[in-house]
CSV table of C-alpha atoms in Angstrom, one decimal:
chain,number,residue,atom,x,y,z
A,1,MET,CA,168.0,127.7,70.7
A,2,ARG,CA,166.5,124.6,69.2
A,3,THR,CA,163.1,125.0,68.0
A,4,VAL,CA,160.7,121.9,67.0
A,5,ARG,CA,157.1,121.6,65.4
A,6,VAL,CA,155.0,119.3,67.7
A,7,LYS,CA,154.3,116.8,64.6
A,8,SER,CA,157.5,116.3,64.8
A,9,VAL,CA,158.1,115.3,67.9
A,10,ILE,CA,154.8,113.7,69.6
A,11,ARG,CA,151.8,111.5,67.9
A,12,ASN,CA,148.6,112.2,68.1
A,13,VAL,CA,147.1,108.8,69.4
A,14,VAL,CA,143.2,108.3,68.0
A,15,GLN,CA,142.4,104.6,69.2
A,16,LYS,CA,139.0,104.0,70.0
A,17,SER,CA,137.4,102.1,73.3
A,18,ASP,CA,136.6,98.6,73.3
A,19,GLY,CA,133.3,99.9,75.1
A,20,SER,CA,134.2,97.8,78.6
A,21,PRO,CA,134.3,99.7,81.6
A,22,GLN,CA,137.3,102.2,82.3
A,23,PRO,CA,138.3,105.1,84.1
A,24,PHE,CA,136.3,108.0,82.5
A,25,LEU,CA,137.2,111.0,82.1
A,26,GLY,CA,135.4,114.6,80.8
A,27,LEU,CA,136.1,118.0,80.2
A,28,GLU,CA,134.4,118.4,83.2
A,29,ASP,CA,136.8,116.6,85.4
A,30,LEU,CA,139.6,119.3,84.4
A,31,GLU,CA,140.7,122.3,86.3
A,32,SER,CA,141.0,124.6,83.7
A,33,GLY,CA,145.0,126.3,83.5
A,34,THR,CA,146.8,123.4,86.1
A,35,GLY,CA,146.5,120.4,84.6
A,36,ARG,CA,144.7,118.7,87.7
A,37,LEU,CA,141.4,117.1,88.2
A,38,LEU,CA,137.8,117.9,89.4
A,39,VAL,CA,137.4,114.8,91.2
A,40,ASP,CA,139.3,112.6,93.6
A,41,GLU,CA,137.8,109.4,91.7
A,42,LEU,CA,137.8,109.0,87.3
A,43,PRO,CA,133.9,107.4,87.5
A,44,TYR,CA,134.3,103.6,85.0
A,45,LYS,CA,132.3,103.9,81.9
A,46,ALA,CA,131.4,101.8,79.5
A,47,ALA,CA,131.6,104.7,76.4
A,48,GLU,CA,132.2,102.5,72.2
A,49,ASP,CA,132.7,106.1,71.2
A,50,SER,CA,135.5,107.4,74.0
A,51,VAL,CA,139.4,107.8,72.9
A,52,CYS,CA,141.8,105.3,74.6
A,53,HIS,CA,144.8,106.7,76.9
A,54,ALA,CA,148.0,105.6,78.5
A,55,PRO,CA,150.2,106.5,81.4
A,56,GLY,CA,152.9,109.2,79.6
A,57,ASP,CA,150.7,110.2,77.2
A,58,VAL,CA,148.9,114.4,77.3
A,59,LEU,CA,146.1,115.1,77.1
A,60,PHE,CA,144.7,118.8,75.6
A,61,SER,CA,141.5,119.7,75.2
A,62,LYS,CA,140.3,120.8,71.9
A,63,LEU,CA,136.9,122.1,72.8
A,64,ARG,CA,137.9,125.7,73.9
A,65,PRO,CA,141.1,125.4,74.4
A,66,TYR,CA,141.9,128.8,76.2
A,67,LEU,CA,140.7,126.9,78.8
A,68,ALA,CA,143.4,125.3,79.0
A,69,LYS,CA,142.7,121.7,80.4
A,70,SER,CA,145.4,119.3,79.9
A,71,TYR,CA,146.3,116.2,81.7
A,72,LEU,CA,148.8,114.0,82.6
A,73,PRO,CA,147.2,110.0,83.5
A,74,LYS,CA,149.0,108.0,86.2
A,75,GLU,CA,147.3,105.0,84.6
A,76,GLY,CA,144.9,104.0,81.5
A,77,GLY,CA,141.6,104.9,80.6
A,78,THR,CA,140.1,106.6,78.4
A,79,GLY,CA,138.2,109.8,77.7
A,80,THR,CA,135.8,112.0,75.9
A,81,GLY,CA,136.2,112.3,72.0
A,82,GLU,CA,137.0,116.4,72.2
A,83,LEU,CA,140.2,115.3,73.7
A,84,LEU,CA,143.6,115.0,72.4
A,85,VAL,CA,145.9,112.2,72.8
A,86,LEU,CA,149.6,113.2,72.1
A,87,ARG,CA,152.0,110.9,73.0
A,88,PRO,CA,155.5,112.2,72.9
A,89,GLY,CA,158.6,110.4,71.3
A,90,PRO,CA,161.6,109.8,72.0
A,91,ALA,CA,162.9,113.1,72.4
A,92,ILE,CA,160.4,114.9,74.9
A,93,ASP,CA,159.8,114.4,78.4
A,94,SER,CA,155.9,113.8,79.4
A,95,ARG,CA,156.1,116.4,82.5
A,96,PHE,CA,157.5,118.9,80.3
A,97,LEU,CA,154.6,118.4,78.1
A,98,LEU,CA,152.4,119.0,79.9
A,99,TYR,CA,154.2,122.2,81.2
A,100,VAL,CA,154.3,123.8,77.7
A,101,THR,CA,150.4,122.7,77.3
A,102,LEU,CA,150.1,124.5,79.9
A,103,SER,CA,151.9,127.9,79.1
A,104,ALA,CA,150.6,130.9,77.2
A,105,PRO,CA,152.4,130.3,73.2
A,106,TRP,CA,150.7,127.1,73.7
A,107,VAL,CA,147.5,128.3,74.3
A,108,ASP,CA,147.3,131.6,72.2
A,109,TRP,CA,148.2,129.2,69.7
A,110,ALA,CA,145.6,126.7,69.6
A,111,THR,CA,143.1,129.6,70.9
A,112,THR,CA,144.2,131.7,67.5
A,113,THR,CA,143.9,128.7,65.5
A,114,ALA,CA,141.5,127.3,66.2
A,115,TYR,CA,137.5,127.0,64.1
A,116,GLY,CA,134.8,127.9,64.7
A,117,THR,CA,133.1,130.7,67.4
A,118,LYS,CA,130.5,129.5,69.7
A,119,MET,CA,132.5,126.5,70.5
A,120,PRO,CA,135.8,126.9,69.3
A,121,ARG,CA,138.2,123.6,68.6
A,122,THR,CA,141.7,123.3,67.6
A,123,SER,CA,143.0,120.1,66.1
A,124,TRP,CA,145.6,117.6,65.7
A,125,GLU,CA,146.3,119.3,62.2
A,126,LEU,CA,146.2,123.0,63.6
A,127,VAL,CA,148.3,122.2,67.0
A,128,GLY,CA,150.4,119.6,65.2
A,129,ASN,CA,152.2,122.3,63.7
A,130,TYR,CA,153.1,124.8,66.9
A,131,ARG,CA,156.8,125.2,66.9
A,132,PHE,CA,158.6,125.4,71.2
A,133,TRP,CA,161.9,124.9,72.4
A,134,LEU,CA,163.1,121.5,72.7
A,135,PRO,CA,166.1,121.3,74.9
A,136,SER,CA,168.1,118.2,75.7
A,137,LEU,CA,166.2,116.0,77.7
A,138,GLU,CA,168.7,116.2,80.9
A,139,ARG,CA,167.3,120.0,81.0
A,140,GLN,CA,163.7,118.7,79.9
A,141,SER,CA,163.9,116.6,83.0
A,142,ARG,CA,165.0,119.9,85.4
A,143,ILE,CA,162.8,122.6,83.7
A,144,ALA,CA,159.6,119.8,85.5
A,145,ASP,CA,161.4,118.5,88.5
A,146,PHE,CA,161.6,122.5,88.9
A,147,LEU,CA,158.2,123.1,88.1
A,148,ASP,CA,156.3,120.9,89.3
A,149,THR,CA,158.3,122.2,93.2
A,150,GLU,CA,157.2,125.9,92.5
A,151,VAL,CA,154.4,125.5,90.8
A,152,SER,CA,152.6,123.0,93.9
A,153,ARG,CA,153.8,126.5,96.5
A,154,ILE,CA,151.5,128.8,94.7
A,155,ASP,CA,148.8,126.1,94.6
A,156,ARG,CA,149.5,125.1,98.1
A,157,LEU,CA,148.9,129.1,99.1
A,158,VAL,CA,145.7,129.3,97.4
A,159,THR,CA,144.5,125.8,99.0
A,160,LYS,CA,145.7,127.1,102.1
A,161,LYS,CA,143.5,130.2,101.9
A,162,ARG,CA,140.1,128.8,100.2
A,163,HIS,CA,140.4,126.1,103.8
A,164,LEU,CA,139.8,129.5,105.5
A,165,ILE,CA,137.0,130.0,103.9
A,166,GLU,CA,136.1,126.4,103.8
A,167,LEU,CA,136.5,126.2,107.4
A,168,LEU,CA,133.9,129.0,108.4
A,169,ASN,CA,131.3,127.5,105.7
A,170,GLU,CA,131.3,124.0,107.4
A,171,ARG,CA,129.9,125.5,110.8
A,172,ILE,CA,127.3,128.4,108.9
A,173,ASN,CA,126.7,124.2,107.2
A,174,SER,CA,126.6,122.6,110.5
A,175,ARG,CA,124.2,125.6,112.3
A,176,VAL,CA,122.0,124.8,109.4
A,177,LEU,CA,122.0,121.3,109.8
A,178,ASP,CA,121.3,121.3,113.5
A,179,HIS,CA,117.7,122.4,112.1
A,180,VAL,CA,117.1,119.6,109.9
A,181,GLY,CA,118.3,116.8,113.0
A,182,ALA,CA,115.8,118.5,115.1
A,183,SER,CA,112.9,118.4,112.7
A,184,THR,CA,110.9,116.0,112.2
A,185,LEU,CA,112.2,115.2,108.8
A,186,VAL,CA,114.3,112.8,111.5
A,187,LYS,CA,112.8,112.9,114.1
A,188,SER,CA,108.9,111.6,114.9
A,189,ASN,CA,108.9,113.8,117.3
A,190,GLY,CA,110.8,117.0,115.9
A,191,SER,CA,110.6,120.7,115.4
A,192,PRO,CA,108.1,121.1,112.9
A,193,THR,CA,108.5,121.3,109.0
A,194,VAL,CA,106.7,123.2,105.8
A,195,PRO,CA,106.5,122.6,102.8
A,196,ILE,CA,108.3,125.2,100.3
A,197,ARG,CA,105.7,126.8,98.9
A,198,ARG,CA,104.8,127.9,102.0
A,199,ILE,CA,108.3,130.1,102.3
A,200,LEU,CA,108.9,131.0,99.3
A,201,ASP,CA,106.9,132.4,96.0
A,202,LYS,CA,108.1,131.7,92.9
A,203,VAL,CA,108.1,134.3,90.7
A,204,VAL,CA,108.7,134.8,86.9
A,205,ARG,CA,109.5,138.4,85.5
A,206,ALA,CA,111.0,139.4,82.4
A,207,PRO,CA,113.8,139.1,80.4
A,208,LYS,CA,115.8,143.4,80.9
A,209,ALA,CA,117.9,144.3,78.2
A,210,GLY,CA,120.8,144.7,78.8
A,211,GLU,CA,122.0,143.1,82.0
A,212,ASP,CA,124.5,140.1,82.0
A,213,THR,CA,123.5,136.4,82.8
A,214,ILE,CA,123.2,134.7,86.1
A,215,THR,CA,124.2,131.4,87.0
A,216,ALA,CA,123.7,129.1,89.7
A,217,TYR,CA,127.1,127.7,89.8
A,218,ARG,CA,127.2,123.6,91.6
A,219,ASP,CA,129.8,125.5,94.4
A,220,GLY,CA,126.4,127.1,95.7
A,221,GLN,CA,127.4,130.8,93.7
A,222,VAL,CA,124.9,132.1,92.2
A,223,THR,CA,125.9,135.9,90.4
A,224,ALA,CA,126.4,136.9,86.9
A,225,ARG,CA,129.0,135.3,84.1
A,226,GLY,CA,131.2,138.6,84.5
A,227,ALA,CA,131.9,137.7,87.8
A,228,ARG,CA,133.4,134.9,87.4
A,229,ARG,CA,134.3,133.9,83.6
A,230,ALA,CA,132.2,135.0,80.3
A,231,GLU,CA,134.4,132.7,77.8
A,232,GLY,CA,133.3,128.9,77.6
A,233,TYR,CA,129.5,130.0,77.3
A,234,THR,CA,126.7,129.2,74.1
A,235,LEU,CA,125.7,133.1,73.6
A,236,PRO,CA,121.7,133.2,72.3
A,237,ALA,CA,121.2,133.6,68.9
A,238,SER,CA,119.3,136.4,69.5
A,239,ALA,CA,120.3,140.3,71.1
A,240,GLU,CA,116.5,140.1,72.7
A,241,PRO,CA,116.8,139.2,76.0
A,242,GLN,CA,116.0,136.1,77.1
A,243,GLY,CA,114.6,133.7,79.9
A,244,GLN,CA,114.0,135.9,83.1
A,245,HIS,CA,114.6,138.5,85.2
A,246,VAL,CA,117.1,137.8,89.1
A,247,GLU,CA,116.9,140.7,91.5
A,248,VAL,CA,119.6,140.8,94.1
A,249,GLY,CA,118.8,137.8,96.8
A,250,ASP,CA,116.8,135.8,95.8
A,251,VAL,CA,116.4,132.4,95.8
A,252,VAL,CA,117.6,131.1,93.2
A,253,ILE,CA,117.7,127.1,92.1
A,254,HIS,CA,118.3,125.1,89.0
A,255,GLY,CA,115.5,122.8,87.7
A,256,LEU,CA,118.6,120.4,86.5
A,257,ASP,CA,122.2,120.8,88.6
A,258,GLY,CA,120.4,121.0,92.0
A,259,PHE,CA,120.8,117.9,92.7
A,260,ALA,CA,124.8,118.9,92.5
A,261,GLY,CA,124.2,122.1,94.5
A,262,ALA,CA,123.4,124.6,92.0
A,263,ILE,CA,121.2,126.7,94.2
A,264,GLY,CA,121.7,129.7,96.2
A,265,THR,CA,121.0,133.6,97.0
A,266,SER,CA,122.1,135.8,93.6
A,267,GLU,CA,125.1,138.1,94.7
A,268,ALA,CA,123.8,140.1,91.3
A,269,ARG,CA,121.2,141.1,89.0
A,270,GLY,CA,120.5,140.2,85.7
A,271,ASN,CA,118.7,137.4,83.3
A,272,CYS,CA,118.7,133.8,83.8
A,273,SER,CA,117.1,130.6,82.0
A,274,PRO,CA,113.8,129.6,82.3
A,275,VAL,CA,115.4,126.5,83.5
A,276,TYR,CA,115.9,127.9,86.4
A,277,HIS,CA,113.1,128.9,89.8
A,278,VAL,CA,113.9,131.9,90.9
A,279,CYS,CA,111.4,132.6,94.4
A,280,VAL,CA,111.3,135.0,96.6
A,281,PRO,CA,110.7,134.6,100.9
A,282,ARG,CA,107.0,134.9,102.4
A,283,GLY,CA,106.5,137.4,105.6
A,284,ASN,CA,110.4,138.0,106.8
A,285,GLY,CA,112.5,135.1,106.1
A,286,ASP,CA,115.9,135.4,104.8
A,287,THR,CA,116.9,134.2,101.5
A,288,ARG,CA,120.4,133.9,102.2
A,289,PHE,CA,119.6,131.0,105.4
A,290,LEU,CA,116.8,129.7,102.9
A,291,GLY,CA,119.8,129.6,99.8
A,292,ARG,CA,122.1,127.7,102.6
A,293,LEU,CA,119.3,125.0,103.4
A,294,LEU,CA,118.1,124.1,100.4
A,295,ARG,CA,121.8,123.7,98.6
A,296,LEU,CA,122.5,121.2,102.1
A,297,LEU,CA,119.2,119.1,101.1
A,298,ALA,CA,120.2,119.4,98.2
A,299,LEU,CA,123.6,117.8,98.5
A,300,GLN,CA,122.3,115.0,101.1
A,301,GLY,CA,120.4,113.6,98.6
A,302,TYR,CA,116.9,114.6,100.4
A,303,LEU,CA,115.2,116.9,97.6
A,304,GLY,CA,116.4,113.8,94.9
A,305,ASN,CA,114.1,111.8,96.9
A,306,PHE,CA,111.2,113.5,95.2
A,307,ALA,CA,112.5,114.5,91.8
A,308,THR,CA,110.7,113.7,88.8
A,309,SER,CA,113.2,111.6,87.6
A,310,THR,CA,116.3,111.6,87.0
A,311,ARG,CA,119.6,110.9,84.6
A,312,GLU,CA,123.5,110.2,84.7
A,313,ARG,CA,124.7,113.6,86.6
A,314,ALA,CA,120.9,115.8,86.7
A,315,VAL,CA,118.2,115.4,88.8
A,316,ASP,CA,114.8,116.8,87.5
A,317,PHE,CA,113.5,119.5,89.9
A,318,ARG,CA,111.7,121.5,87.4
A,319,ASN,CA,108.4,120.8,88.2
A,320,TRP,CA,107.5,123.8,90.7
A,321,ASP,CA,104.3,122.1,91.8
A,322,LEU,CA,106.0,119.2,93.2
A,323,PHE,CA,109.4,121.0,94.3
A,324,GLY,CA,107.2,123.3,95.8
A,325,ARG,CA,105.7,120.7,98.1
A,326,ILE,CA,108.9,119.3,99.4
A,327,PRO,CA,108.8,119.5,103.3
A,328,ILE,CA,111.9,121.6,104.8
A,329,PRO,CA,112.5,122.6,108.8
A,330,ASP,CA,110.5,125.7,110.1
A,331,VAL,CA,112.6,127.8,111.3
A,332,SER,CA,112.3,130.8,113.1
A,333,VAL,CA,112.6,134.6,111.2
A,334,SER,CA,115.4,135.4,114.4
A,335,GLU,CA,117.1,131.9,114.0
A,336,GLN,CA,117.7,132.9,110.0
A,337,ARG,CA,118.7,136.4,110.0
A,338,GLU,CA,121.6,135.5,112.4
A,339,ILE,CA,122.5,133.0,110.5
A,340,GLY,CA,122.6,134.7,107.0
A,341,ASP,CA,124.8,137.5,108.3
A,342,TRP,CA,127.1,134.9,109.0
A,343,ILE,CA,126.8,133.8,105.5
A,344,SER,CA,127.0,138.0,104.7
A,345,ASN,CA,130.1,138.2,106.2
A,346,ILE,CA,132.2,135.2,104.4
A,347,ARG,CA,131.8,137.1,101.5
A,348,PRO,CA,133.9,140.1,100.8
A,349,LEU,CA,137.3,137.4,102.3
A,350,ARG,CA,136.0,134.8,100.0
A,351,GLU,CA,136.3,137.6,97.3
A,352,VAL,CA,139.5,138.7,98.4
A,353,ILE,CA,140.9,135.2,98.8
A,354,GLU,CA,139.6,134.7,95.4
A,355,ARG,CA,141.3,137.8,93.4
A,356,SER,CA,144.9,136.4,95.0
A,357,ALA,CA,144.2,133.2,94.0
A,358,THR,CA,143.8,135.2,90.1
A,359,LEU,CA,146.5,136.5,90.6
A,360,ALA,CA,148.7,133.6,91.9
A,361,ARG,CA,146.8,131.1,88.6
A,362,GLU,CA,148.7,134.7,86.2
A,363,ARG,CA,151.8,133.7,88.0
A,364,ARG,CA,151.9,130.0,87.8
A,365,GLN,CA,151.4,130.6,83.8
A,366,ALA,CA,153.8,133.2,83.4
A,367,LEU,CA,156.2,130.9,85.6
A,368,ILE,CA,155.6,127.7,83.2
A,369,THR,CA,155.9,129.8,80.2
A,370,ALA,CA,159.3,131.5,80.9
A,371,ALA,CA,160.0,127.5,81.9
A,372,VAL,CA,159.6,126.0,78.8
A,373,THR,CA,160.5,129.0,77.2
A,374,GLY,CA,164.1,129.1,78.0
A,375,GLN,CA,163.7,132.6,79.6
A,376,PHE,CA,165.8,131.6,82.9
A,377,ASP,CA,168.0,128.9,83.7
A,378,VAL,CA,166.0,126.9,86.7
A,379,ILE,CA,169.4,126.0,88.5
A,380,SER,CA,170.5,129.2,88.8
A,381,ALA,CA,166.6,130.4,89.7
A,382,SER,CA,166.3,127.6,92.3
A,383,GLY,CA,165.1,129.6,95.9
A,384,ARG,CA,164.7,133.4,94.3
A,385,ASN,CA,161.6,134.8,93.1
A,386,VAL,CA,161.5,133.9,89.3
A,387,THR,CA,157.9,135.5,88.6
A,388,GLU,CA,159.2,139.1,89.1
A,389,GLY,CA,159.9,140.5,85.7
A,390,VAL,CA,159.0,136.9,84.0
A,391,CYS,CA,155.4,138.6,81.8
A,392,ALA,CA,153.3,135.6,80.3
């Protein structure tokens, strides 16, 4: 099998933007390990410090390379300087190169040769020395065609399962928003509203040693980082517990990311940053319902109307005195609990589906790795369970 160094068949192109508005790709727009975008459309941005790319280039994130963020753009644009722009030479197919950058050996090389501990980075000088199998262009194209089909099949299965959760959540959200629509927030003769601070009390508990870090994610889940992924975060310089303590069932609101959905009810106990508001209900309010209500009001743009300041991709909710004055629908405790029970019933199903998605991602990478390293012939493998016995 013929192996070559990356730098012998690929160029790293560093062309700075001229500052004109162009589609801009940030690392946050890339999904880890899939080669896909997390957004439907890239924003236009005039950034002179960005790097240009062209159709057919393969983009790979040199920051935290273990996240395996790669992309094959269909049109030209610019991106963050944290992206390596890999331009294939005449001996390599762009799609084949994309799959190489998603394979386990590539990611392992980029990770183990990276420098820095808190924010590890690789570089062109480091990945340029990676050696990989380079078959003929015809075979590269067949491998890419095969992987396009098989990977899409895996992705569709995961998407179908997650869609079920989305449908259940849509029913819950619709019922919650019915209360918003029936309130004086929407019509003058609607049901009453009440300031947030009359329903929730902000608490500040001392952090506890030895506990995980709690994060409010933009998808509405509030949980320990270790329950989703522990890597990719900057560690505190001090070993002492930081921030404030969170208990299971607390309503947690991110002071800057809340506008984008980083609000919810904590599923775990631990410590979180001071940028969060940690709240408990007054009386018998249901935190599951209240966390969902606040998140939906944020996503609808309502809460942002009361923010002290806004900036790109952030709305400032950090002032509790102002945030606590925002009026929200006053919903009966019995209705809160019924909707809260719906929310709780989804959680076990979501956990099962996410475990299944994790296994699918592992199978996906194993398949990609086996195909781009020549472990099997894609022509004879078509139609079989090609991942059986394959290791990433």
